Tab-separated table of C-alpha atoms and ligand atoms in Angstrom:
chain	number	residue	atom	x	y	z
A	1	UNK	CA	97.823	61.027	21.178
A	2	UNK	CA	100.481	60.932	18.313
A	3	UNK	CA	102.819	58.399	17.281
A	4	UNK	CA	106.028	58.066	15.548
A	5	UNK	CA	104.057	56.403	12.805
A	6	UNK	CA	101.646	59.284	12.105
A	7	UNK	CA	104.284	61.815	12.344
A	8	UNK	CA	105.712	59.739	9.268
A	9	UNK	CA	109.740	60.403	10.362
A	10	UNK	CA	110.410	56.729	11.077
A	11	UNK	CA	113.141	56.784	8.018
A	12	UNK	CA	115.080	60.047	8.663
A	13	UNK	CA	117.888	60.675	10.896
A	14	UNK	CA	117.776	61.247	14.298
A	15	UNK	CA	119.130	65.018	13.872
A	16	UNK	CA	116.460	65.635	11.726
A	17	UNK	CA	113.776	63.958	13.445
A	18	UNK	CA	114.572	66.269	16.800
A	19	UNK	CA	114.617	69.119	15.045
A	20	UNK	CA	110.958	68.970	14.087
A	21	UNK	CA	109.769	66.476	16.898
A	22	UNK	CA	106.569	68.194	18.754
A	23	UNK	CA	106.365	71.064	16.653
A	24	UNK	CA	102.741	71.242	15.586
A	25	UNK	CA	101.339	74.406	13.880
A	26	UNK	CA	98.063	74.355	16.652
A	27	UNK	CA	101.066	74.704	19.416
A	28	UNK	CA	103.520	76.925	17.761
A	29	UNK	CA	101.178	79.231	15.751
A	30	UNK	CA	104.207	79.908	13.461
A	31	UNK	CA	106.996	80.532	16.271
A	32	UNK	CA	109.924	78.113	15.560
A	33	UNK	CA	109.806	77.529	19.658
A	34	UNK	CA	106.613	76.077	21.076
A	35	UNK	CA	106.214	79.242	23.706
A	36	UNK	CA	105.288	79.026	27.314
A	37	UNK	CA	101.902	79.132	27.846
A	38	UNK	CA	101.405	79.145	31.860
A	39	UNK	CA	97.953	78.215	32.914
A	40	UNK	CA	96.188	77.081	36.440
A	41	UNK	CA	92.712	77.875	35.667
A	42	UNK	CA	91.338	77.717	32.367
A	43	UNK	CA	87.767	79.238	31.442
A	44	UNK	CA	84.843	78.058	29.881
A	45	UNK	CA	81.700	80.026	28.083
A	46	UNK	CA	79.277	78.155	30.220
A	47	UNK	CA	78.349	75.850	32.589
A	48	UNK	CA	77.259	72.995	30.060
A	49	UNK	CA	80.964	73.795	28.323
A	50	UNK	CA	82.578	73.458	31.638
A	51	UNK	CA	80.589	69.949	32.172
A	52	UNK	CA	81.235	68.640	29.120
A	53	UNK	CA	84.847	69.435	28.799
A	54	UNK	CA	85.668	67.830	32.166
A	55	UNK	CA	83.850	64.862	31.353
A	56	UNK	CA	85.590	64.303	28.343
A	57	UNK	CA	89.532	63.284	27.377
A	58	UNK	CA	91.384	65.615	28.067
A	59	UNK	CA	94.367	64.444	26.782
A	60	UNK	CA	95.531	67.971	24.461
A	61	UNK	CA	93.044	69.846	25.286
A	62	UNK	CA	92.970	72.702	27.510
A	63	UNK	CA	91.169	72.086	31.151
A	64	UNK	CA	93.029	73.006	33.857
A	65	UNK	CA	96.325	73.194	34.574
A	66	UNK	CA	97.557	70.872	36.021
A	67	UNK	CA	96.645	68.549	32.401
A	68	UNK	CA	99.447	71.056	30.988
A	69	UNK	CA	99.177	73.470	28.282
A	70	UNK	CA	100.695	72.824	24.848
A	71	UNK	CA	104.111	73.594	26.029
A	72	UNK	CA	104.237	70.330	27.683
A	73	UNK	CA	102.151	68.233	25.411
A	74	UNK	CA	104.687	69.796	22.435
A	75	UNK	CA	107.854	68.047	24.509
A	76	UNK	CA	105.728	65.088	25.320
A	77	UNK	CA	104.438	64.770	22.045
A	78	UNK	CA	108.255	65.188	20.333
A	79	UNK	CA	109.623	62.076	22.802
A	80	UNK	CA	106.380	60.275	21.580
A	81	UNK	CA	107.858	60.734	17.867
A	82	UNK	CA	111.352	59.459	18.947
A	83	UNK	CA	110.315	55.896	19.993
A	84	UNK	CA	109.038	54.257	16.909
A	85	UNK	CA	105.717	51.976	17.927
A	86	UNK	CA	104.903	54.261	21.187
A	87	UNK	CA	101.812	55.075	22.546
A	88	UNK	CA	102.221	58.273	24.170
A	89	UNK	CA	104.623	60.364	26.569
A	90	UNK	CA	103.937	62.111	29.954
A	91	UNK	CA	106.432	64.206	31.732
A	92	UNK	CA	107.695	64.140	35.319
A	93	UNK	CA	109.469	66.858	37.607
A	94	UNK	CA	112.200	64.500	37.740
A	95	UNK	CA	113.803	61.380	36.671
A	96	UNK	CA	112.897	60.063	40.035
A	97	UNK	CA	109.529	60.736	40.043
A	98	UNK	CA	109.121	59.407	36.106
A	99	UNK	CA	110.334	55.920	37.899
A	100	UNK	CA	108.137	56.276	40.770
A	101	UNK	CA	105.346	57.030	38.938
A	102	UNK	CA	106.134	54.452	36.345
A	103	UNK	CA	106.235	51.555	38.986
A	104	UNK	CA	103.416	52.720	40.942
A	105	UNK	CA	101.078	52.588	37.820
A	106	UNK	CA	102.342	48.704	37.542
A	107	UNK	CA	102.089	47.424	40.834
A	108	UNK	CA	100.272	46.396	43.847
A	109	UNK	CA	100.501	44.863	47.260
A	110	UNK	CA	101.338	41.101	47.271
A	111	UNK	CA	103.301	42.198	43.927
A	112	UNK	CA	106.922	41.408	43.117
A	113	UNK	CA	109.080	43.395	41.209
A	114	UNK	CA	112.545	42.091	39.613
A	115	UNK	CA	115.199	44.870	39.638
A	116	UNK	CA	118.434	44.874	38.064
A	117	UNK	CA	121.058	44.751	40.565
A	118	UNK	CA	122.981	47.624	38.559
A	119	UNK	CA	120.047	49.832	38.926
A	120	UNK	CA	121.004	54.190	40.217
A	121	UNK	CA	120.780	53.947	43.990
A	122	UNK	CA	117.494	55.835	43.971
A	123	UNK	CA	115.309	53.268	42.066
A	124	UNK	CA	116.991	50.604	44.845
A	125	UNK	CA	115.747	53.062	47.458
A	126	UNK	CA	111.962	53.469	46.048
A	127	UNK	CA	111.809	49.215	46.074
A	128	UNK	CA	113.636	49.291	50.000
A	129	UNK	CA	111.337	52.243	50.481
A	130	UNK	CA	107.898	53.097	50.077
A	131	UNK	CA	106.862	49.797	47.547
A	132	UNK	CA	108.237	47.384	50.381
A	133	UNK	CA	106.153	49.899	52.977
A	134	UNK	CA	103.122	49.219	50.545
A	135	UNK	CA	103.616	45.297	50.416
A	136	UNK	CA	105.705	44.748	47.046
A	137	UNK	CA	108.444	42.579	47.244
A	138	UNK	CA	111.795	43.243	45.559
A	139	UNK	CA	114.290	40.810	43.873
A	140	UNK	CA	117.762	41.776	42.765
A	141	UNK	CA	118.818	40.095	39.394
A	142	UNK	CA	122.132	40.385	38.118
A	143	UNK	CA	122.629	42.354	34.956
A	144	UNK	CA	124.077	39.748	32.952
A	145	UNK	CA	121.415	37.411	33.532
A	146	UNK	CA	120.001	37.470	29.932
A	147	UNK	CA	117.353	35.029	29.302
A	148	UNK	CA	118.135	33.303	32.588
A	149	UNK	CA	115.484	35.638	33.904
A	150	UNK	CA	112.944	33.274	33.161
A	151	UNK	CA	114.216	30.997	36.204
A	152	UNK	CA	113.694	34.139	38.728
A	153	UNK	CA	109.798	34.540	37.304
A	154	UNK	CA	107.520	33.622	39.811
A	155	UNK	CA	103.605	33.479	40.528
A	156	UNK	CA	103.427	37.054	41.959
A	157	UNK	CA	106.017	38.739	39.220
A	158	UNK	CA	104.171	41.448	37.891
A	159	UNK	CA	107.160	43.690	36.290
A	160	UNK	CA	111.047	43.654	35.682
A	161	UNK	CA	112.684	46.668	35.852
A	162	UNK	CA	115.674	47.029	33.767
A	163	UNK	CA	118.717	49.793	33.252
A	164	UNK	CA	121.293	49.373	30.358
A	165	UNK	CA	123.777	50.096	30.543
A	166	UNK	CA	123.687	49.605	34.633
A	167	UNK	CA	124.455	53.325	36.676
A	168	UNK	CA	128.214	53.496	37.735
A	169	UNK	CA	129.510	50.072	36.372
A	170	UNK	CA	127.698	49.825	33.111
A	171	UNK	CA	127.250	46.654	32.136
A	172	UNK	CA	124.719	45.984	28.933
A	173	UNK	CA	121.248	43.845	29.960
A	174	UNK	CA	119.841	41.812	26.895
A	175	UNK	CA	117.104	43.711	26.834
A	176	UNK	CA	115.169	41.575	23.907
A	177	UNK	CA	115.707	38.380	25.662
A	178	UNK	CA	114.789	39.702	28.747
A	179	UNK	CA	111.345	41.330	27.119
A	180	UNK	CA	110.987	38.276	25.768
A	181	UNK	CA	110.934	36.043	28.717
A	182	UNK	CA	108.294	38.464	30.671
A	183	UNK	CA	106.059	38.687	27.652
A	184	UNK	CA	105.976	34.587	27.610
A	185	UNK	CA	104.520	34.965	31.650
A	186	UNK	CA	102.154	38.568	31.199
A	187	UNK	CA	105.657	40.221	33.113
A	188	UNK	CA	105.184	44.002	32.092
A	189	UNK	CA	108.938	45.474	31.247
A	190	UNK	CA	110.194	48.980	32.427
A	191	UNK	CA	113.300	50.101	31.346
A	192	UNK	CA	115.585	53.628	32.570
A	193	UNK	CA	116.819	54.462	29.131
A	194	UNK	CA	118.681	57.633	30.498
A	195	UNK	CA	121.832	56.524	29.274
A	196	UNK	CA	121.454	55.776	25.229
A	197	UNK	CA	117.967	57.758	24.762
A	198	UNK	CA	115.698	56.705	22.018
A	199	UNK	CA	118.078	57.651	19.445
A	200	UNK	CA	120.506	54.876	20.343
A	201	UNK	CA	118.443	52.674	21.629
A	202	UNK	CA	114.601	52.477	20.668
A	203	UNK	CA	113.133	50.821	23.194
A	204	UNK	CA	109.462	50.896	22.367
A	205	UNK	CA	110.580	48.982	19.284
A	206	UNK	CA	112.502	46.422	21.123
A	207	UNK	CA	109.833	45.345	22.770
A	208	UNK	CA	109.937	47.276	26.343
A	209	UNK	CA	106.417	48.631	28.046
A	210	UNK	CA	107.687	51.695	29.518
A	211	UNK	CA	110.830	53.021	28.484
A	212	UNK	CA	112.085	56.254	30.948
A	213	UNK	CA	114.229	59.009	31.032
A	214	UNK	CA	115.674	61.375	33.492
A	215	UNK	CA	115.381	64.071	30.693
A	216	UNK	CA	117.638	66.126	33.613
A	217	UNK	CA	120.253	64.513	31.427
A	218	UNK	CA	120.585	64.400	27.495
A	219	UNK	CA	116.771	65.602	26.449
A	220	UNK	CA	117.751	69.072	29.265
A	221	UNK	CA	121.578	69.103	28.163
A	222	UNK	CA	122.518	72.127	29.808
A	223	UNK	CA	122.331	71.313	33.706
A	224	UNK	CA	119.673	73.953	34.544
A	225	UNK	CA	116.558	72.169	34.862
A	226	UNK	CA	115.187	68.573	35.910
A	227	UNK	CA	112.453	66.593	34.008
A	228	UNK	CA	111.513	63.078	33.416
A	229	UNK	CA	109.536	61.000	31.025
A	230	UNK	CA	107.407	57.885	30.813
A	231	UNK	CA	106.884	56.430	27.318
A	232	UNK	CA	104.346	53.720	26.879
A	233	UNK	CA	104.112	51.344	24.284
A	234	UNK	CA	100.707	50.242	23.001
A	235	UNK	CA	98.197	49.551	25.425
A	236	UNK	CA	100.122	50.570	28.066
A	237	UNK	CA	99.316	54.581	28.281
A	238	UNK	CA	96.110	54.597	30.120
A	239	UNK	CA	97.420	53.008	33.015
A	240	UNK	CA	100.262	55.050	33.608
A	241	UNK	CA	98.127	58.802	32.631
A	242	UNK	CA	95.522	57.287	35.472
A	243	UNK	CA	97.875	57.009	38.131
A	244	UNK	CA	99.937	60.133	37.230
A	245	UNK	CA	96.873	62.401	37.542
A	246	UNK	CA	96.389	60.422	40.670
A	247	UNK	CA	99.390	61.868	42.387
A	248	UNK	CA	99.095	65.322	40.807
A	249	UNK	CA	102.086	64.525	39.042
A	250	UNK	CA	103.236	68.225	36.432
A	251	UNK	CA	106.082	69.810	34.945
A	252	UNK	CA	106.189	73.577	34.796
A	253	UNK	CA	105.585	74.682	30.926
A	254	UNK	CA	109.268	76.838	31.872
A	255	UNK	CA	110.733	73.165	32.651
A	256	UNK	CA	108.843	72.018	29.572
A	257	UNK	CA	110.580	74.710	26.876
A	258	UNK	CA	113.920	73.705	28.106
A	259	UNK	CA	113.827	70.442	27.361
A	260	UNK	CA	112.144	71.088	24.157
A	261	UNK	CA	115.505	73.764	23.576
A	262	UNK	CA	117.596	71.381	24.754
A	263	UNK	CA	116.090	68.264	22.681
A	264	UNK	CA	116.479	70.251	18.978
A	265	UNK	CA	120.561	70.141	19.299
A	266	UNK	CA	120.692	66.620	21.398
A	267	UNK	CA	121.603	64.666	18.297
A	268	UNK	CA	124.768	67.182	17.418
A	269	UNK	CA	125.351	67.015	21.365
A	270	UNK	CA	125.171	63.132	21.382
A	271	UNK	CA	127.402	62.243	18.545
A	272	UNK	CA	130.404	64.603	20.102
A	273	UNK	CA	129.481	63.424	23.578
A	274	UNK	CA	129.779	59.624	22.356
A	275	UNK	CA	132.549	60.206	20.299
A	276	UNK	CA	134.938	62.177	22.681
A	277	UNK	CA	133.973	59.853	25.422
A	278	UNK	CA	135.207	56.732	23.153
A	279	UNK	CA	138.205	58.347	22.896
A	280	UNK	CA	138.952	59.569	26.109
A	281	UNK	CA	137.824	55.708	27.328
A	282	UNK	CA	140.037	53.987	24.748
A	283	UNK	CA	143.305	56.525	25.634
A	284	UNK	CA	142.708	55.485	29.661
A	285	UNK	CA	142.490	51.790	28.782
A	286	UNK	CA	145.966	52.398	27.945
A	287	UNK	CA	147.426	54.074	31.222
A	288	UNK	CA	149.746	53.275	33.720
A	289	UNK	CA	147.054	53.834	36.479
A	290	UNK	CA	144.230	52.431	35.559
A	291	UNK	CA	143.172	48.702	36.053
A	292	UNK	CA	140.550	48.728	33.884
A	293	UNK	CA	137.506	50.843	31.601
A	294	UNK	CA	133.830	50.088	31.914
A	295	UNK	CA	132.801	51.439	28.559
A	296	UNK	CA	130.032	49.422	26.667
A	297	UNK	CA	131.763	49.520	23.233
A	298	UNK	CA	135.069	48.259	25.035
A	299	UNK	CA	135.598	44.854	24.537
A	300	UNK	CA	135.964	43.263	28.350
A	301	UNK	CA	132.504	45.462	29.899
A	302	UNK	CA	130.227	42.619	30.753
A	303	UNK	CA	127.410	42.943	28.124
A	304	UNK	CA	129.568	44.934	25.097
A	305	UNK	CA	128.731	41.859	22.406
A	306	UNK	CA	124.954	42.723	23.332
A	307	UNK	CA	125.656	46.582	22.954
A	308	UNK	CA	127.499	45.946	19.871
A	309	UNK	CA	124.115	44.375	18.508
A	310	UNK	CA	121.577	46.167	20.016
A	311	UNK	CA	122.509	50.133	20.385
A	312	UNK	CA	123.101	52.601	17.442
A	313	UNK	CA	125.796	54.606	19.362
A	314	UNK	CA	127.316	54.906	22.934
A	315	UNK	CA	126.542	58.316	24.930
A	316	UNK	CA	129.002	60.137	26.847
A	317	UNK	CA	129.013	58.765	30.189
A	318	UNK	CA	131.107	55.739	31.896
A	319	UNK	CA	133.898	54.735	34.617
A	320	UNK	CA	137.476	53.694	35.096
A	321	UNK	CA	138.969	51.537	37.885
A	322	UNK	CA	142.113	52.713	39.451
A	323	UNK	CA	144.859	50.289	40.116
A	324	UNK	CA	145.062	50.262	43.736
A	325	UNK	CA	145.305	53.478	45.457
A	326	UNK	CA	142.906	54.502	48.563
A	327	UNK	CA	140.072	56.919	48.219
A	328	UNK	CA	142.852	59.846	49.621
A	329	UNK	CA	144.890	58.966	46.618
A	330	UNK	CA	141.422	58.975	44.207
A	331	UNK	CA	141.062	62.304	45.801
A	332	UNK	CA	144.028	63.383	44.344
A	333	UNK	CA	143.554	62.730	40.810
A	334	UNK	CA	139.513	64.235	41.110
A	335	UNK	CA	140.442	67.257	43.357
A	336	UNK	CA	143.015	68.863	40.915
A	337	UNK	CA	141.218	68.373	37.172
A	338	UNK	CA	140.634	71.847	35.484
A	339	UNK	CA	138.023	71.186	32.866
A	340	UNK	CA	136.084	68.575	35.113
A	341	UNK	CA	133.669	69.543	37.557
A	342	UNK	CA	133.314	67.655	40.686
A	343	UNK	CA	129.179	66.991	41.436
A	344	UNK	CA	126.254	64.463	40.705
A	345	UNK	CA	123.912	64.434	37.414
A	346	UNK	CA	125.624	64.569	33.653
A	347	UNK	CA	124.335	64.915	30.398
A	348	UNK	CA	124.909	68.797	30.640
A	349	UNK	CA	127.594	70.020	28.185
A	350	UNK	CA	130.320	70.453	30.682
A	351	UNK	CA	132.585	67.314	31.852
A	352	UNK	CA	131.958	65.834	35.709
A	353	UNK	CA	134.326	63.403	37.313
A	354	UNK	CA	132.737	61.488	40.876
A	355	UNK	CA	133.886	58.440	42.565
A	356	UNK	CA	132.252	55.359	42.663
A	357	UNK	CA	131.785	53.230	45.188
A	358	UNK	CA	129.250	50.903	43.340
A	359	UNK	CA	129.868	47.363	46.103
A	360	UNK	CA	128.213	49.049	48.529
A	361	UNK	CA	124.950	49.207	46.924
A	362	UNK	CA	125.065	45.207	45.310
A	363	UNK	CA	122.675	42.787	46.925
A	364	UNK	CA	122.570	39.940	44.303
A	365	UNK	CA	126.179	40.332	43.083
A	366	UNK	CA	129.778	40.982	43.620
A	367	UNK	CA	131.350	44.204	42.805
A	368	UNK	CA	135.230	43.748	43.027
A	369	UNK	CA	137.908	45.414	41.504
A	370	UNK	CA	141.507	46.391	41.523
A	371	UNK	CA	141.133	49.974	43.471
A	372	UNK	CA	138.848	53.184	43.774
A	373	UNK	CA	136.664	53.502	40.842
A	374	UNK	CA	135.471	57.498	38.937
A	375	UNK	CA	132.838	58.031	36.642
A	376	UNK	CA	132.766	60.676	33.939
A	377	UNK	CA	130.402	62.251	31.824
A	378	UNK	CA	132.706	63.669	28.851
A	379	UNK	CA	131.377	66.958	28.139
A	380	UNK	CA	131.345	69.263	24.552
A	381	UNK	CA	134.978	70.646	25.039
A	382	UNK	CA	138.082	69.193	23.324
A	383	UNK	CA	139.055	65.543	23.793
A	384	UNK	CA	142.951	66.617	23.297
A	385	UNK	CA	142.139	69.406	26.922
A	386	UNK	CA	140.145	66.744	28.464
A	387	UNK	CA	142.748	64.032	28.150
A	388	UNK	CA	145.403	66.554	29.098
A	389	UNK	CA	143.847	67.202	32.460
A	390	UNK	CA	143.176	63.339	33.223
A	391	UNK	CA	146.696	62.998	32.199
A	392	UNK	CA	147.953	65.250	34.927
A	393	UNK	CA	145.579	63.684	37.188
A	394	UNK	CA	146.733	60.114	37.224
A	395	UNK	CA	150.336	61.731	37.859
A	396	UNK	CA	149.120	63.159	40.856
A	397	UNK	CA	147.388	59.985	41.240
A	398	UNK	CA	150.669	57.767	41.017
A	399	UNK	CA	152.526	60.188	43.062
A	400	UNK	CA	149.714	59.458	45.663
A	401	UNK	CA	149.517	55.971	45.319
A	402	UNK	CA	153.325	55.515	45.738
B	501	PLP	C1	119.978	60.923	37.118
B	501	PLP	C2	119.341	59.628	36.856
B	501	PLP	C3	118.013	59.402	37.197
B	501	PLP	C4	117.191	60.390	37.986
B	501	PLP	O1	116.964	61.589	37.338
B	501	PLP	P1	116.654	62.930	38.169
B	501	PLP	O2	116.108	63.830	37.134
B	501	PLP	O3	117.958	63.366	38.752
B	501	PLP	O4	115.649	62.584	39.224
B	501	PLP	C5	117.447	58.201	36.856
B	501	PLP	N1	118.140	57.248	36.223
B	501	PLP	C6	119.431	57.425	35.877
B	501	PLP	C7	120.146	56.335	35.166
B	501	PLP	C8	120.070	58.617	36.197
B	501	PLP	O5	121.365	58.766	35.895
């Protein structure tokens, strides 16, 4: 087990600290690239080796497979180094499974769990799903609820589960008050930090107990594989490492290398995602068009004097209301863009537009607005071509809308 502490990178920048994240001389043997070392059985010199080895930690150590090889422990190890004050870092085959996993090592029947109203569909559909079938109760909060959570803890709380900025309509949690209120009642705090990542938002530092990422996104950054990640803060790892080997849970050590690739240049990839996004977000604020631009560092997203305080940076994903218009005429302005790709995920380095239809999945709030609503995850190309083709787009979306 490693921490950011021992690594001894807490003061350097985050392009730095990716660069070398993970990268330990036992795992690389001198290759700049932790290789892929694929491995179901291992073997042992004898049967008292075998015995002892499986009756010890195995946590970095070679044993069987499915415990991974040091391809995996390398990525784990480097997202481990990027969360100041973790514990330790186990990978998922997806970001779904991560939160699965993550809530299953939490809970238990008779259980409630607190979800953020904001939450991606899919974590909504786990709580509906399989923790209802296995006798945990699910509250929806609303995101802005701050340190009003407090009121919603009850006897059977066991954990909150928070995502800021909120999938589709992004609105910023206060994630310190909110820690602070479940630490007062024993509440353990999860948190999907797909969004900002550790580097703009360290979340083991503010106070969270598992911090998560669909790694599919920024950590991959090239939309060819899928991976998640659980980080635990102290105290928490044991917990989660029991019930992951529980359920079997392993990422191929091919998975593993590319997000350890894809993690050495997320910094660079960040800092032009974030900063073409701002600028494609503050051009469509201006629009004839558009009714309105959820984007965390604009002024008027529910939450931005939180995000203004709290996060280092934005990323490169958020969404745009249309004024008025039906979905044919949202259609119009999605169906013709050149340089945006129409399909789910992001974080890759090419730009996505989807539409949003975010009040049909709201339980404990409201979702209204002016028209249809798109998301986009602003790729690496050039703002200018990017605004360009959305500039063409609301034309044809205008034309539509009549
Ligand atoms: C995509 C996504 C996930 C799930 O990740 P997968 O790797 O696709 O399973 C979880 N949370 C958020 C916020 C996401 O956008």
């Amino acid at each position: 087990m490693s921490s950011a502490s021992e690594g001894g990178n807490g003061d350097r920048g985050a392009g730095t600290r990716v660069v070398g994240a993970g990268r330990r001389p036992e795992w690389t043997q001198g290759i700049v690239n932790p290789p892929v070392w694929r491995a179901s059985t291992i073997l042992y010199d004898s049967v008292a080796e075998l015995r002892q080895r499986g009756a010890a930690d195995t946590h970095h150590k070679l044993f069987y497979g499915r415990r991974g090889t040091p391809t995996q422990w390398s990525l784990a190890d480097a997202l481990t180094q990027l969360e100041p004050g973790a514990e330790a870092t186990l990978l998922y085959p997806s970001g779904v499974a991560a939160i699965s996993t993550a809530l299953l090592a939490v809970l238990s029947p008779g259980d409630e769990l607190l979800l953020v109203d904001s939450a991606y569909d899919p974590t909504r559909l786990l709580a509906n799903g399989l923790l209802k079938r296995f006798g945990v109760t699910t509250r929806f909060y609303d995101p802005t609820i701050g340190a009003g959570i407090a009121e919603l803890i009850g006897p059977n709380t066991r954990a909150i589960f928070m995502e800021s900025p909120g999938s589709l309509t992004f609105e910023v949690q206060d994630v310190p008050a909110i820690v602070a209120a479940a630490k007062a009642r024993g509440v353990t705090t999860l948190l999907d930090n797909t969004w900002a990542t550790p580097l703009l938002f360290p979340a083991i530092a503010k106070g969270v107990d598992y911090t998560i990422m669909a790694c599919t996104k920024y950590v991959v950054g090239h939309s060819d594989a899928m991976l998640g990640s659980v980080t635990a803060a102290p105290g928490k790892y044991a917990a989660l490492r029991d019930t992951s080997y529980q359920l079997g849970q392993h990422v191929s050590p091919d998975d593993a290398f590319l997000g350890a690739r894809g993690l050495r240049t997320m910094a660079v990839r960040l800092d032009r995602h974030g900063e073409s996004a701002l600028a494609i977000a503050r051009w469509l604020a201006g629009q004839p068009g558009v009714a309105k631009v959820l984007h965390p560092a604009l002024a008027g997203t529910p939450g931005h004097e939180i995000f203004a305080r709290d996060f280092l940076g934005a990323s490169g994903l958020f969404s745009f209301v249309l004024d008025g218009g039906d979905d044919a005429a949202r259609a119009a302005l999605i169906d013709g863009l050149e340089l945006f790709g129409i399909g789910y995920s992001w974080g890759g380095y090419e730009s996505l537009a989807v539409p949003i239809d975010p009040q049909r999945i709201r339980t404990a709030t409201r979702w209204e607005a002016a028209g249809p609503a798109v998301r986009l995850q602003i790729g690496l190309e050039d703002a200018r071509d990017l605004i360009a083709d959305l500039d063409a787009g609301l034309a044809r979306f205008r034309a539509a809308r009549g």
